[in-house]
Short mmCIF file of C-alpha atoms in Angstrom, two decimals:
data_model
loop_
_atom_site.label_atom_id
_atom_site.label_comp_id
_atom_site.label_asym_id
_atom_site.label_seq_id
_atom_site.Cartn_x
_atom_site.Cartn_y
_atom_site.Cartn_z
CA UNK A 1 -0.56 -35.03 13.37
CA UNK A 2 2.21 -32.68 13.10
CA UNK A 3 2.69 -30.97 16.30
CA UNK A 4 3.60 -27.13 15.19
CA UNK A 5 6.17 -25.42 17.35
CA UNK A 6 4.94 -22.36 19.21
CA UNK A 7 6.35 -19.64 19.93
CA UNK A 8 7.00 -18.21 23.46
CA UNK A 9 3.13 -16.31 23.54
CA UNK A 10 1.02 -19.41 22.86
CA UNK A 11 0.38 -18.92 18.15
CA UNK A 12 2.56 -21.36 16.14
CA UNK A 13 4.73 -19.70 14.29
CA UNK A 14 3.07 -20.16 10.51
CA UNK A 15 0.58 -17.54 12.46
CA UNK A 16 3.17 -15.53 13.35
CA UNK A 17 4.63 -15.24 10.51
CA UNK A 18 1.69 -15.28 8.01
CA UNK A 19 -0.02 -11.70 10.73
CA UNK A 20 3.75 -10.57 10.32
CA UNK A 21 2.98 -10.84 6.65
CA UNK A 22 0.03 -9.43 5.57
CA UNK A 23 0.85 -6.44 8.01
CA UNK A 24 3.85 -5.34 6.57
CA UNK A 25 1.63 -6.20 3.20
CA UNK A 26 -0.96 -3.66 4.54
CA UNK A 27 1.15 -1.52 4.97
CA UNK A 28 2.84 -0.44 1.69
CA UNK A 29 -0.87 -1.14 -0.01
CA UNK A 30 -1.67 2.37 2.88
CA UNK A 31 0.74 3.51 2.57
CA UNK A 32 -0.83 6.79 1.61
CA UNK A 33 -1.26 9.91 1.77
CA UNK A 34 3.45 10.55 0.23
CA UNK A 35 5.15 13.62 1.70
CA UNK A 36 6.27 14.85 -1.40
CA UNK A 37 8.21 17.78 -2.79
CA UNK A 38 6.17 20.74 -3.40
CA UNK A 39 6.17 24.23 -6.39
CA UNK A 40 4.51 27.50 -6.25
CA UNK A 41 1.89 28.02 -9.14
CA UNK A 42 -0.15 30.05 -10.65
CA UNK A 43 -3.32 30.87 -12.05
CA UNK A 44 -4.36 34.56 -13.82
CA UNK A 45 -2.39 35.69 -11.05
CA UNK A 46 -3.38 33.32 -8.06
CA UNK A 47 -1.43 31.83 -6.55
CA UNK A 48 -1.04 27.53 -5.64
CA UNK A 49 1.95 25.80 -3.27
CA UNK A 50 1.71 22.15 -5.12
CA UNK A 51 2.50 18.75 -4.26
CA UNK A 52 4.25 17.03 -7.05
CA UNK A 53 3.18 14.00 -8.14
CA UNK A 54 5.62 13.41 -10.55
CA UNK A 55 6.22 8.61 -9.88
CA UNK A 56 4.14 5.77 -10.44
CA UNK A 57 3.74 5.81 -7.00
CA UNK A 58 3.36 9.26 -5.88
CA UNK A 59 0.15 9.50 -8.95
CA UNK A 60 -1.42 6.68 -7.85
CA UNK A 61 -2.48 7.74 -4.37
CA UNK A 62 -2.59 11.16 -4.87
CA UNK A 63 -5.11 13.27 -1.86
CA UNK A 64 -6.41 9.35 -0.73
CA UNK A 65 -6.79 8.68 2.77
CA UNK A 66 -6.30 12.62 3.20
CA UNK A 67 -9.30 14.04 5.43
CA UNK A 68 -8.56 17.87 3.36
CA UNK A 69 -6.02 20.27 1.60
CA UNK A 70 -5.83 23.61 3.13
CA UNK A 71 -7.60 26.08 0.41
CA UNK A 72 -4.50 27.68 -1.16
CA UNK A 73 -2.71 24.12 -1.60
CA UNK A 74 -3.13 21.23 -4.32
CA UNK A 75 -1.38 18.00 -5.84
CA UNK A 76 0.18 19.15 -9.90
CA UNK A 77 0.29 15.62 -11.34
CA UNK A 78 3.13 15.30 -13.59
CA UNK A 79 4.15 13.10 -16.98
CA UNK A 80 6.14 12.16 -18.81
CA UNK A 81 4.51 12.47 -21.99
CA UNK A 82 1.20 13.73 -23.47
CA UNK A 83 -2.11 11.37 -22.77
CA UNK A 84 -5.27 11.70 -21.71
CA UNK A 85 -5.95 11.00 -18.24
CA UNK A 86 -8.50 9.52 -16.02
CA UNK A 87 -8.48 10.19 -13.21
CA UNK A 88 -11.27 8.67 -10.05
CA UNK A 89 -11.70 8.98 -6.62
CA UNK A 90 -11.62 6.39 -4.34
CA UNK A 91 -10.42 7.22 -1.10
CA UNK A 92 -10.51 10.46 -1.45
CA UNK A 93 -12.61 11.94 1.43
CA UNK A 94 -13.23 15.37 0.50
CA UNK A 95 -14.35 16.35 -3.71
CA UNK A 96 -12.04 18.12 -5.70
CA UNK A 97 -11.86 20.28 -8.97
CA UNK A 98 -8.93 18.77 -11.29
CA UNK A 99 -7.25 21.16 -14.10
CA UNK A 100 -5.67 19.13 -16.97
CA UNK A 101 -3.26 20.42 -18.63
CA UNK A 102 -2.13 20.87 -21.72
CA UNK A 103 2.29 20.87 -22.48
CA UNK A 104 2.85 23.86 -22.12
CA UNK A 105 0.13 24.29 -18.92
CA UNK A 106 -3.46 25.97 -20.73
CA UNK A 107 -5.83 24.47 -19.22
CA UNK A 108 -8.28 22.11 -21.74
CA UNK A 109 -11.06 21.28 -19.42
CA UNK A 110 -11.97 20.95 -15.65
CA UNK A 111 -14.32 18.78 -13.70
CA UNK A 112 -16.08 18.96 -10.87
CA UNK A 113 -15.32 15.94 -8.89
CA UNK A 114 -17.10 14.04 -6.02
CA UNK A 115 -15.21 12.63 -2.22
CA UNK A 116 -15.37 8.97 -2.16
CA UNK A 117 -16.64 6.53 -4.91
CA UNK A 118 -15.20 4.54 -7.64
CA UNK A 119 -18.41 4.50 -10.25
CA UNK A 120 -17.16 8.27 -11.78
CA UNK A 121 -14.17 8.74 -14.33
CA UNK A 122 -13.37 12.63 -14.47
CA UNK A 123 -11.15 12.04 -18.39
CA UNK A 124 -8.96 15.22 -19.94
CA UNK A 125 -10.53 16.04 -23.11
CA UNK A 126 -7.07 16.42 -25.09
CA UNK A 127 -3.87 14.28 -24.64
CA UNK A 128 -2.96 15.75 -21.68
CA UNK A 129 1.03 16.06 -20.11
CA UNK A 130 -0.62 17.49 -16.15
CA UNK A 131 -3.39 17.49 -13.89
CA UNK A 132 -3.87 19.80 -11.22
CA UNK A 133 -6.76 19.50 -8.36
CA UNK A 134 -7.43 21.31 -5.85
CA UNK A 135 -10.35 21.65 -3.37
CA UNK A 136 -13.78 22.15 -5.21
CA UNK A 137 -14.89 25.64 -6.15
CA UNK A 138 -11.46 26.68 -6.21
CA UNK A 139 -11.13 27.44 -9.64
CA UNK A 140 -14.94 28.74 -9.97
CA UNK A 141 -13.40 31.11 -7.08
CA UNK A 142 -10.63 32.71 -8.90
CA UNK A 143 -12.63 32.46 -12.63
CA UNK A 144 -10.35 30.38 -13.84
CA UNK A 145 -11.75 28.25 -16.18
CA UNK A 146 -10.27 26.14 -19.83
CA UNK A 147 -7.81 28.03 -22.02
CA UNK A 148 -6.16 29.59 -18.96
CA UNK A 149 -2.46 29.31 -17.94
CA UNK A 150 -1.28 27.74 -14.87
CA UNK A 151 3.23 29.52 -14.50
CA UNK A 152 5.01 26.48 -13.57
CA UNK A 153 8.09 28.08 -12.59
CA UNK A 154 10.65 25.48 -12.07
CA UNK A 155 7.69 22.26 -11.95
CA UNK A 156 9.79 21.70 -15.57
CA UNK A 157 13.35 21.24 -13.90
CA UNK A 158 10.63 18.54 -11.47
CA UNK A 159 9.02 16.74 -15.01
CA UNK A 160 12.92 16.54 -16.79
CA UNK A 161 14.43 14.92 -13.58
CA UNK A 162 11.88 12.17 -14.11
#
């Protein structure tokens, strides 16, 4: 029989070490939401403050594990090169709309996204350099549609830094 050394509180050290490792990993896995830099964008004169998801980790987290998004806010996903983009709503608890944008900031297509599900995927119809998520209905409310341009100003500076 192997004797395990007991810690002060009565648990074997290996069990406590396992709990510590799992807790640390769980904290890393569920580190969303992240605190991200913000920028101002505008579409047809309608301003938005967007969080910039410009790193792999921030793009993976997106708006997951949040309970709401203010009306005049959104998240801009920034990539290094245009490509076909696919999104889903895993661990995102409120409905969103997403606009896929080309390298000039023109809206390729807008999709309506249902909360907290993984079956449905939302795709850009053409290669996109950006994706902009807002509360569901925000684009419709402001008359924004495919072909409209998102004025991004300083976002290009953030993008070139990555």
